[in-house]
Short mmCIF file of C-alpha atoms in Angstrom, two decimals:
data_model
loop_
_atom_site.label_atom_id
_atom_site.label_comp_id
_atom_site.label_asym_id
_atom_site.label_seq_id
_atom_site.Cartn_x
_atom_site.Cartn_y
_atom_site.Cartn_z
CA UNK C 1352 0.00 0.00 0.00
CA UNK C 1353 1.32 3.48 -0.82
CA UNK C 1354 1.87 6.16 1.80
CA UNK C 1355 -0.99 8.27 0.46
CA UNK C 1356 -3.30 5.21 0.56
CA UNK C 1357 -2.24 4.60 4.17
CA UNK C 1358 -3.07 8.21 5.00
CA UNK C 1359 -6.35 7.99 3.08
CA UNK C 1360 -7.25 5.06 5.32
CA UNK C 1361 -7.33 7.61 8.15
CA UNK C 1362 -9.98 9.55 6.22
CA UNK C 1363 -12.72 8.12 8.39
CA UNK C 1364 -11.14 9.92 11.35
CA UNK C 1365 -10.32 13.25 9.75
CA UNK C 1366 -12.78 13.28 6.85
CA UNK C 1367 -12.22 12.62 3.17
CA UNK C 1368 -11.98 16.36 2.47
CA UNK C 1369 -8.88 16.49 4.67
CA UNK C 1370 -7.08 13.91 2.61
CA UNK C 1371 -8.36 15.40 -0.66
CA UNK C 1372 -6.94 18.78 0.39
CA UNK C 1373 -3.46 17.22 0.32
CA UNK C 1374 -3.62 17.28 -3.49
CA UNK C 1375 -4.32 21.04 -3.49
CA UNK C 1376 -0.93 21.83 -1.94
CA UNK C 1377 1.20 23.77 -4.42
CA UNK C 1378 4.29 23.98 -2.19
CA UNK C 1379 4.09 27.77 -1.70
CA UNK C 1380 5.77 27.57 1.72
CA UNK C 1381 3.27 29.64 3.73
CA UNK C 1382 2.89 26.70 6.11
CA UNK C 1383 6.61 26.62 6.87
CA UNK C 1384 6.86 30.40 7.15
CA UNK C 1385 3.92 30.46 9.59
CA UNK C 1386 4.95 27.54 11.76
CA UNK C 1387 5.81 28.46 15.38
CA UNK C 1388 7.57 25.13 15.86
CA UNK C 1389 9.63 25.72 12.73
CA UNK C 1390 10.99 28.95 14.21
CA UNK C 1391 12.77 27.10 17.01
CA UNK C 1392 13.37 23.64 15.50
CA UNK C 1393 14.35 22.11 12.18
CA UNK C 1394 10.70 21.34 11.46
CA UNK C 1395 9.67 22.30 7.91
CA UNK C 1396 6.01 21.70 7.11
CA UNK C 1397 6.44 22.20 3.37
CA UNK C 1398 9.17 19.53 3.19
CA UNK C 1399 6.92 17.15 5.08
CA UNK C 1400 3.98 17.81 2.76
CA UNK C 1401 6.24 17.33 -0.26
CA UNK C 1402 7.38 13.94 1.03
CA UNK C 1403 3.78 12.89 1.66
CA UNK C 1404 2.69 14.00 -1.81
CA UNK C 1405 5.58 12.10 -3.40
CA UNK C 1406 4.86 8.99 -1.33
CA UNK C 1407 8.24 9.02 0.43
CA UNK C 1408 7.73 6.56 3.30
CA UNK C 1409 10.92 7.72 5.02
CA UNK C 1410 8.82 10.53 6.48
CA UNK C 1411 7.23 7.96 8.81
CA UNK C 1412 10.58 7.54 10.58
CA UNK C 1413 11.38 11.24 10.69
CA UNK C 1414 11.17 12.52 14.27
CA UNK C 1415 10.15 15.91 12.89
CA UNK C 1416 6.57 14.73 12.32
CA UNK C 1417 6.18 14.80 16.09
CA UNK C 1418 7.29 18.47 16.35
CA UNK C 1419 3.99 19.83 15.04
CA UNK C 1420 2.11 21.43 17.93
CA UNK C 1421 -1.24 21.16 16.09
CA UNK C 1422 -1.82 24.91 16.41
CA UNK C 1423 -3.47 25.03 12.95
CA UNK C 1424 -1.59 28.18 11.92
CA UNK C 1425 -0.48 26.47 8.70
CA UNK C 1426 -4.05 25.62 7.81
CA UNK C 1427 -5.33 29.10 8.64
CA UNK C 1428 -2.68 30.75 6.43
CA UNK C 1429 -2.85 28.28 3.53
CA UNK C 1430 -4.10 29.97 0.34
CA UNK C 1431 -5.40 26.59 -0.92
CA UNK C 1432 -7.04 25.57 2.40
CA UNK C 1433 -4.92 22.44 2.69
CA UNK C 1434 -5.76 20.85 6.02
CA UNK C 1435 -2.09 20.45 6.80
CA UNK C 1436 -2.46 19.81 10.52
CA UNK C 1437 -4.97 17.02 9.99
CA UNK C 1438 -2.79 15.48 7.26
CA UNK C 1439 0.08 15.51 9.78
CA UNK C 1440 -2.15 13.91 12.41
CA UNK C 1441 -3.14 11.20 9.92
CA UNK C 1442 0.55 10.74 9.05
CA UNK C 1443 1.33 10.33 12.74
CA UNK C 1444 -1.35 7.65 12.99
CA UNK C 1445 0.28 5.72 10.16
CA UNK C 1446 3.73 6.20 11.72
CA UNK C 1447 2.52 5.02 15.12
CA UNK C 1448 0.83 1.99 13.58
CA UNK C 1449 4.16 1.08 12.00
CA UNK C 1450 6.05 1.51 15.29
CA UNK C 1451 7.47 5.00 14.77
CA UNK C 1452 6.22 7.03 17.71
CA UNK C 1453 8.23 9.56 19.69
CA UNK C 1454 9.07 8.62 23.24
CA UNK C 1455 7.43 11.81 24.52
CA UNK C 1456 4.13 10.91 22.83
CA UNK C 1457 4.37 7.36 24.16
CA UNK C 1458 4.93 8.76 27.66
CA UNK C 1459 1.86 10.99 27.35
CA UNK C 1460 -0.16 7.97 26.26
CA UNK C 1461 1.21 6.02 29.23
CA UNK C 1462 -0.08 8.68 31.63
CA UNK C 1463 -3.52 8.56 30.01
CA UNK C 1464 -3.62 4.78 30.49
CA UNK C 1465 -2.26 4.96 34.06
CA UNK C 1466 -4.19 7.95 35.36
CA UNK C 1467 -6.75 9.00 32.77
CA UNK C 1468 -4.83 12.25 32.26
CA UNK C 1469 -2.09 13.25 29.84
CA UNK C 1470 -0.68 15.40 32.64
CA UNK C 1471 -1.26 13.69 35.99
CA UNK C 1472 -2.17 15.73 39.02
CA UNK C 1473 0.64 16.53 41.44
CA UNK C 1474 0.95 18.13 44.86
CA UNK C 1475 1.50 21.62 43.40
CA UNK C 1476 -1.71 21.36 41.37
CA UNK C 1477 -3.63 20.09 44.40
CA UNK C 1478 -2.33 23.01 46.46
CA UNK C 1479 -3.29 25.50 43.73
CA UNK C 1480 -6.78 23.98 43.41
CA UNK C 1481 -7.26 24.30 47.17
CA UNK C 1482 -6.05 27.93 47.09
CA UNK C 1483 -8.64 28.64 44.38
CA UNK C 1484 -11.40 27.21 46.57
CA UNK C 1485 -11.67 23.98 44.60
CA UNK C 1486 -11.43 20.48 45.94
CA UNK C 1487 -7.88 19.12 45.83
CA UNK C 1488 -9.00 16.27 43.61
CA UNK C 1489 -10.87 17.24 40.42
CA UNK C 1490 -14.04 15.34 39.45
CA UNK C 1491 -12.18 13.21 36.94
CA UNK C 1492 -10.58 9.79 36.99
CA UNK C 1493 -8.71 10.87 40.12
CA UNK C 1494 -12.02 10.99 41.98
CA UNK C 1495 -13.85 8.30 40.03
CA UNK C 1496 -11.73 5.16 39.66
CA UNK C 1497 -14.49 3.47 37.66
CA UNK C 1498 -13.91 6.07 34.93
CA UNK C 1499 -10.21 5.19 34.90
CA UNK C 1500 -11.12 1.52 34.59
CA UNK C 1501 -13.30 2.37 31.58
CA UNK C 1502 -10.39 4.23 29.94
CA UNK C 1503 -8.11 1.28 30.60
CA UNK C 1504 -10.66 -1.19 29.22
CA UNK C 1505 -11.02 0.90 26.06
CA UNK C 1506 -7.23 1.08 25.77
CA UNK C 1507 -7.03 -2.71 25.89
CA UNK C 1508 -9.95 -3.27 23.55
CA UNK C 1509 -8.56 -0.86 20.95
CA UNK C 1510 -5.02 -2.23 21.48
CA UNK C 1511 -3.83 1.30 22.23
CA UNK C 1512 -1.76 -0.11 25.08
CA UNK C 1513 0.11 -2.35 22.66
CA UNK C 1514 0.55 0.46 20.15
CA UNK C 1515 2.37 2.63 22.68
CA UNK C 1516 4.14 -0.28 24.38
CA UNK C 1517 2.43 -0.09 27.77
CA UNK C 1518 3.37 -2.87 30.20
CA UNK C 1519 0.50 -3.63 32.57
CA UNK C 1520 2.79 -5.48 35.00
CA UNK C 1521 5.10 -2.53 35.59
CA UNK C 1522 2.50 0.13 34.72
CA UNK C 1523 5.21 1.72 32.60
CA UNK C 1524 6.43 1.79 29.02
CA UNK C 1525 8.21 -1.25 27.65
CA UNK C 1526 11.83 -0.66 26.75
CA UNK C 1527 11.93 -0.12 23.00
CA UNK C 1528 14.66 0.93 20.71
CA UNK C 1529 13.53 4.33 19.52
CA UNK C 1530 13.26 4.46 15.75
#
């Protein structure tokens, strides 16, 4: 299957118009010039889009695909209304499915599986909540363990735990050679 076909397979998540917009990209560079991440990293949206359009599967192993902050600035500035951010998200899905996921994203996923939150609550947050007149524990999975169990059951059923390499015995990430 080609890279574009793999990304098109994600169309049910992001919508067929998202994938169709990929073909409207004329490589003008507004996405790269607008990208906040590209100002402080080597991330170049236009290069990424070019590789996707040409079917270059090496982009799946490029750690730069994980530098997009999903701010949608590229989409908002695009003169052809290419849904760049959603194409990148679809590309990330394909990369993750093939075992190319950044360690930071895997760690975030681990926290969601462990706690129900991408950023778990800590003592400083509890103290701040109390200072604001809120209960120390928010009405989320921290307060309702049955909700956490539901998240964990969904994670298992959808094989999300396997995708990110979550080890239920250690409640941590499996050691993987980062690609």
